[in-house]
Amino acid sequence: MTGPGGALLVVGDVITDVVACHAGPLAPGTDTAAVIRTVPGGAGANVACWAARQGRCEVRLLGRVGVDAAVWHERELAARGVRPRLVVDAEAPTGTVVCLVDEGAAAERTFLTDSGASLRLGPEDWSDALLDGAGRLHLSGYLLFSGSSRALVAVALKAAGARGVPVSVDPASAGFLAELGPDRFLSLVEGVDVLLPSRDEACLLAGCPDVAEAAASLSRSVPLVVVKLGAEGALLARSGEVCARVPALPVTPRDTTGAGDAFTGAFLAALLTGADAGRAMEEGCRAGAAAVGRVGARPPPRD
């Protein structure tokens, strides 16, 4: 069953996260005590899992992994209700991210990223049949940071446009976005109907330090811009104006990794099944709060 609004097809990165939670500052040149766990991650895969958690629509995921962890990732995605289509790369290992999480009040995280097979996803991995029954295509912004996956984005956007399937994009990484360049990013995603940046990504894309002004500016070229503000919730802009703000839910953070992905997944699932943008933002904030209250970037497996 795809649901009344159709299925959500997510195309993006599938990553192995090594999460190291440490109390206090890192001690260069010696040991820092930490609790370390290996968990499934990747912005695209996380979005798919949080969307599926809502239980309102079928969620599909196209990604690329190495031989080393293909079975594990497929099992973990399926356990969270996602229908995975994972391309197994015989040459590159599964992407890996080391997440350093400071267990202070903000539970802030720092990433060390080896994209591995994830950004080797290419046009040859695409099939228009992936869009059969789909009501929305969502693209992880990480796809725009390599030549191969940029080519896939172009093919997917063309196919979605031909079928009238709306497309959303999450810029994914302010660091990589700065290297790519805001103008190039915006030209590569021309035609999408929803943009879901973080505060830093919105300000970088718009070239404006004020997040509300940045969102308003971006909404002159993208119909719906939803900016994720972490502990401050989210704001929505249309037609050059900020028209809604939703507060975050109070929560004691344990790990902020994946909070933005959780928001995106829940927001898209709600939007796809008939919620207006304001209601969808509320669903996104609820999922974001659930995400920061647990270690790792995914919801727990379904019962």
PDB file of N, CA, C and O in Angstrom, residues 2-31:
ATOM      1  N   THR A   2       0.639   2.147  -0.959  1.00  0.00           N
ATOM      2  CA  THR A   2       1.430   3.363  -1.013  1.00  0.00           C
ATOM      3  C   THR A   2       0.789   4.506  -0.241  1.00  0.00           C
ATOM      4  O   THR A   2       1.429   5.511   0.030  1.00  0.00           O
ATOM      5  N   GLY A   3      -0.456   4.391   0.137  1.00  0.00           N
ATOM      6  CA  GLY A   3      -1.123   5.472   0.841  1.00  0.00           C
ATOM      7  C   GLY A   3      -1.780   6.422  -0.143  1.00  0.00           C
ATOM      8  O   GLY A   3      -1.469   6.442  -1.326  1.00  0.00           O
ATOM      9  N   PRO A   4      -2.715   7.262   0.347  1.00  0.00           N
ATOM     10  CA  PRO A   4      -3.485   8.125  -0.537  1.00  0.00           C
ATOM     11  C   PRO A   4      -2.641   9.148  -1.281  1.00  0.00           C
ATOM     12  O   PRO A   4      -3.009   9.587  -2.369  1.00  0.00           O
ATOM     13  N   GLY A   5      -1.516   9.555  -0.705  1.00  0.00           N
ATOM     14  CA  GLY A   5      -0.673  10.549  -1.356  1.00  0.00           C
ATOM     15  C   GLY A   5       0.448   9.949  -2.178  1.00  0.00           C
ATOM     16  O   GLY A   5       1.268  10.673  -2.730  1.00  0.00           O
ATOM     17  N   GLY A   6       0.495   8.622  -2.247  1.00  0.00           N
ATOM     18  CA  GLY A   6       1.581   7.960  -2.945  1.00  0.00           C
ATOM     19  C   GLY A   6       2.753   7.682  -2.022  1.00  0.00           C
ATOM     20  O   GLY A   6       2.752   8.038  -0.842  1.00  0.00           O
ATOM     21  N   ALA A   7       3.754   7.044  -2.564  1.00  0.00           N
ATOM     22  CA  ALA A   7       4.946   6.677  -1.792  1.00  0.00           C
ATOM     23  C   ALA A   7       5.945   7.831  -1.752  1.00  0.00           C
ATOM     24  O   ALA A   7       5.946   8.710  -2.620  1.00  0.00           O
ATOM     25  N   LEU A   8       6.796   7.822  -0.751  1.00  0.00           N
ATOM     26  CA  LEU A   8       7.926   8.744  -0.668  1.00  0.00           C
ATOM     27  C   LEU A   8       9.168   7.995  -1.120  1.00  0.00           C
ATOM     28  O   LEU A   8       9.530   6.969  -0.540  1.00  0.00           O
ATOM     29  N   LEU A   9       9.804   8.488  -2.177  1.00  0.00           N
ATOM     30  CA  LEU A   9      11.064   7.917  -2.639  1.00  0.00           C
ATOM     31  C   LEU A   9      12.201   8.821  -2.189  1.00  0.00           C
ATOM     32  O   LEU A   9      12.256   9.993  -2.572  1.00  0.00           O
ATOM     33  N   VAL A  10      13.087   8.295  -1.373  1.00  0.00           N
ATOM     34  CA  VAL A  10      14.263   9.023  -0.908  1.00  0.00           C
ATOM     35  C   VAL A  10      15.483   8.495  -1.648  1.00  0.00           C
ATOM     36  O   VAL A  10      15.683   7.278  -1.746  1.00  0.00           O
ATOM     37  N   VAL A  11      16.287   9.391  -2.176  1.00  0.00           N
ATOM     38  CA  VAL A  11      17.546   9.012  -2.802  1.00  0.00           C
ATOM     39  C   VAL A  11      18.659   9.703  -2.020  1.00  0.00           C
ATOM     40  O   VAL A  11      18.645  10.933  -1.875  1.00  0.00           O
ATOM     41  N   GLY A  12      19.589   8.903  -1.503  1.00  0.00           N
ATOM     42  CA  GLY A  12      20.618   9.537  -0.690  1.00  0.00           C
ATOM     43  C   GLY A  12      21.607   8.579  -0.096  1.00  0.00           C
ATOM     44  O   GLY A  12      21.728   7.424  -0.516  1.00  0.00           O
ATOM     45  N   ASP A  13      22.304   9.061   0.902  1.00  0.00           N
ATOM     46  CA  ASP A  13      23.440   8.363   1.478  1.00  0.00           C
ATOM     47  C   ASP A  13      23.021   7.376   2.567  1.00  0.00           C
ATOM     48  O   ASP A  13      22.128   7.632   3.357  1.00  0.00           O
ATOM     49  N   VAL A  14      23.696   6.235   2.550  1.00  0.00           N
ATOM     50  CA  VAL A  14      23.550   5.206   3.578  1.00  0.00           C
ATOM     51  C   VAL A  14      24.937   5.038   4.193  1.00  0.00           C
ATOM     52  O   VAL A  14      25.885   4.688   3.501  1.00  0.00           O
ATOM     53  N   ILE A  15      25.044   5.278   5.483  1.00  0.00           N
ATOM     54  CA  ILE A  15      26.343   5.431   6.136  1.00  0.00           C
ATOM     55  C   ILE A  15      26.388   4.605   7.423  1.00  0.00           C
ATOM     56  O   ILE A  15      25.369   4.416   8.088  1.00  0.00           O
ATOM     57  N   THR A  16      27.572   4.145   7.778  1.00  0.00           N
ATOM     58  CA  THR A  16      27.805   3.556   9.094  1.00  0.00           C
ATOM     59  C   THR A  16      28.342   4.642  10.021  1.00  0.00           C
ATOM     60  O   THR A  16      29.373   5.254   9.728  1.00  0.00           O
ATOM     61  N   ASP A  17      27.611   4.908  11.100  1.00  0.00           N
ATOM     62  CA  ASP A  17      28.026   5.926  12.067  1.00  0.00           C
ATOM     63  C   ASP A  17      28.749   5.274  13.240  1.00  0.00           C
ATOM     64  O   ASP A  17      28.244   4.319  13.843  1.00  0.00           O
ATOM     65  N   VAL A  18      29.913   5.800  13.557  1.00  0.00           N
ATOM     66  CA  VAL A  18      30.614   5.428  14.784  1.00  0.00           C
ATOM     67  C   VAL A  18      30.459   6.615  15.730  1.00  0.00           C
ATOM     68  O   VAL A  18      31.051   7.674  15.516  1.00  0.00           O
ATOM     69  N   VAL A  19      29.599   6.454  16.741  1.00  0.00           N
ATOM     70  CA  VAL A  19      29.246   7.557  17.630  1.00  0.00           C
ATOM     71  C   VAL A  19      30.060   7.449  18.911  1.00  0.00           C
ATOM     72  O   VAL A  19      29.991   6.439  19.622  1.00  0.00           O
ATOM     73  N   ALA A  20      30.824   8.505  19.192  1.00  0.00           N
ATOM     74  CA  ALA A  20      31.632   8.554  20.415  1.00  0.00           C
ATOM     75  C   ALA A  20      31.124   9.685  21.298  1.00  0.00           C
ATOM     76  O   ALA A  20      31.272  10.869  20.971  1.00  0.00           O
ATOM     77  N   CYS A  21      30.477   9.331  22.406  1.00  0.00           N
ATOM     78  CA  CYS A  21      29.946  10.320  23.348  1.00  0.00           C
ATOM     79  C   CYS A  21      30.969  10.536  24.453  1.00  0.00           C
ATOM     80  O   CYS A  21      31.331   9.600  25.180  1.00  0.00           O
ATOM     81  N   HIS A  22      31.445  11.772  24.580  1.00  0.00           N
ATOM     82  CA  HIS A  22      32.477  12.059  25.576  1.00  0.00           C
ATOM     83  C   HIS A  22      32.010  13.190  26.484  1.00  0.00           C
ATOM     84  O   HIS A  22      31.294  14.096  26.064  1.00  0.00           O
ATOM     85  N   ALA A  23      32.399  13.134  27.740  1.00  0.00           N
ATOM     86  CA  ALA A  23      32.049  14.166  28.708  1.00  0.00           C
ATOM     87  C   ALA A  23      33.228  15.114  28.850  1.00  0.00           C
ATOM     88  O   ALA A  23      34.340  14.691  29.167  1.00  0.00           O
ATOM     89  N   GLY A  24      32.994  16.383  28.608  1.00  0.00           N
ATOM     90  CA  GLY A  24      34.078  17.348  28.738  1.00  0.00           C
ATOM     91  C   GLY A  24      34.891  17.444  27.463  1.00  0.00           C
ATOM     92  O   GLY A  24      34.641  16.741  26.482  1.00  0.00           O
ATOM     93  N   PRO A  25      35.885  18.308  27.462  1.00  0.00           N
ATOM     94  CA  PRO A  25      36.670  18.554  26.249  1.00  0.00           C
ATOM     95  C   PRO A  25      37.553  17.371  25.875  1.00  0.00           C
ATOM     96  O   PRO A  25      37.954  16.572  26.739  1.00  0.00           O
ATOM     97  N   LEU A  26      37.854  17.251  24.580  1.00  0.00           N
ATOM     98  CA  LEU A  26      38.802  16.253  24.114  1.00  0.00           C
ATOM     99  C   LEU A  26      40.198  16.606  24.615  1.00  0.00           C
ATOM    100  O   LEU A  26      40.552  17.779  24.738  1.00  0.00           O
ATOM    101  N   ALA A  27      40.996  15.578  24.903  1.00  0.00           N
ATOM    102  CA  ALA A  27      42.356  15.773  25.402  1.00  0.00           C
ATOM    103  C   ALA A  27      43.337  15.410  24.287  1.00  0.00           C
ATOM    104  O   ALA A  27      43.660  14.232  24.105  1.00  0.00           O
ATOM    105  N   PRO A  28      43.825  16.388  23.513  1.00  0.00           N
ATOM    106  CA  PRO A  28      44.732  16.086  22.400  1.00  0.00           C
ATOM    107  C   PRO A  28      46.000  15.394  22.882  1.00  0.00           C
ATOM    108  O   PRO A  28      46.567  15.740  23.918  1.00  0.00           O
ATOM    109  N   GLY A  29      46.430  14.396  22.134  1.00  0.00           N
ATOM    110  CA  GLY A  29      47.679  13.707  22.441  1.00  0.00           C
ATOM    111  C   GLY A  29      47.576  12.619  23.472  1.00  0.00           C
ATOM    112  O   GLY A  29      48.568  11.952  23.778  1.00  0.00           O
ATOM    113  N   THR A  30      46.372  12.402  24.027  1.00  0.00           N
ATOM    114  CA  THR A  30      46.219  11.336  25.019  1.00  0.00           C
ATOM    115  C   THR A  30      44.777  10.816  24.968  1.00  0.00           C
ATOM    116  O   THR A  30      44.066  11.044  24.001  1.00  0.00           O
ATOM    117  N   ASP A  31      44.361  10.089  26.013  1.00  0.00           N
ATOM    118  CA  ASP A  31      43.048   9.458  26.017  1.00  0.00           C
ATOM    119  C   ASP A  31      41.950  10.390  26.514  1.00  0.00           C
ATOM    120  O   ASP A  31      42.164  11.188  27.423  1.00  0.00           O
TER     121      ASP A  31
END
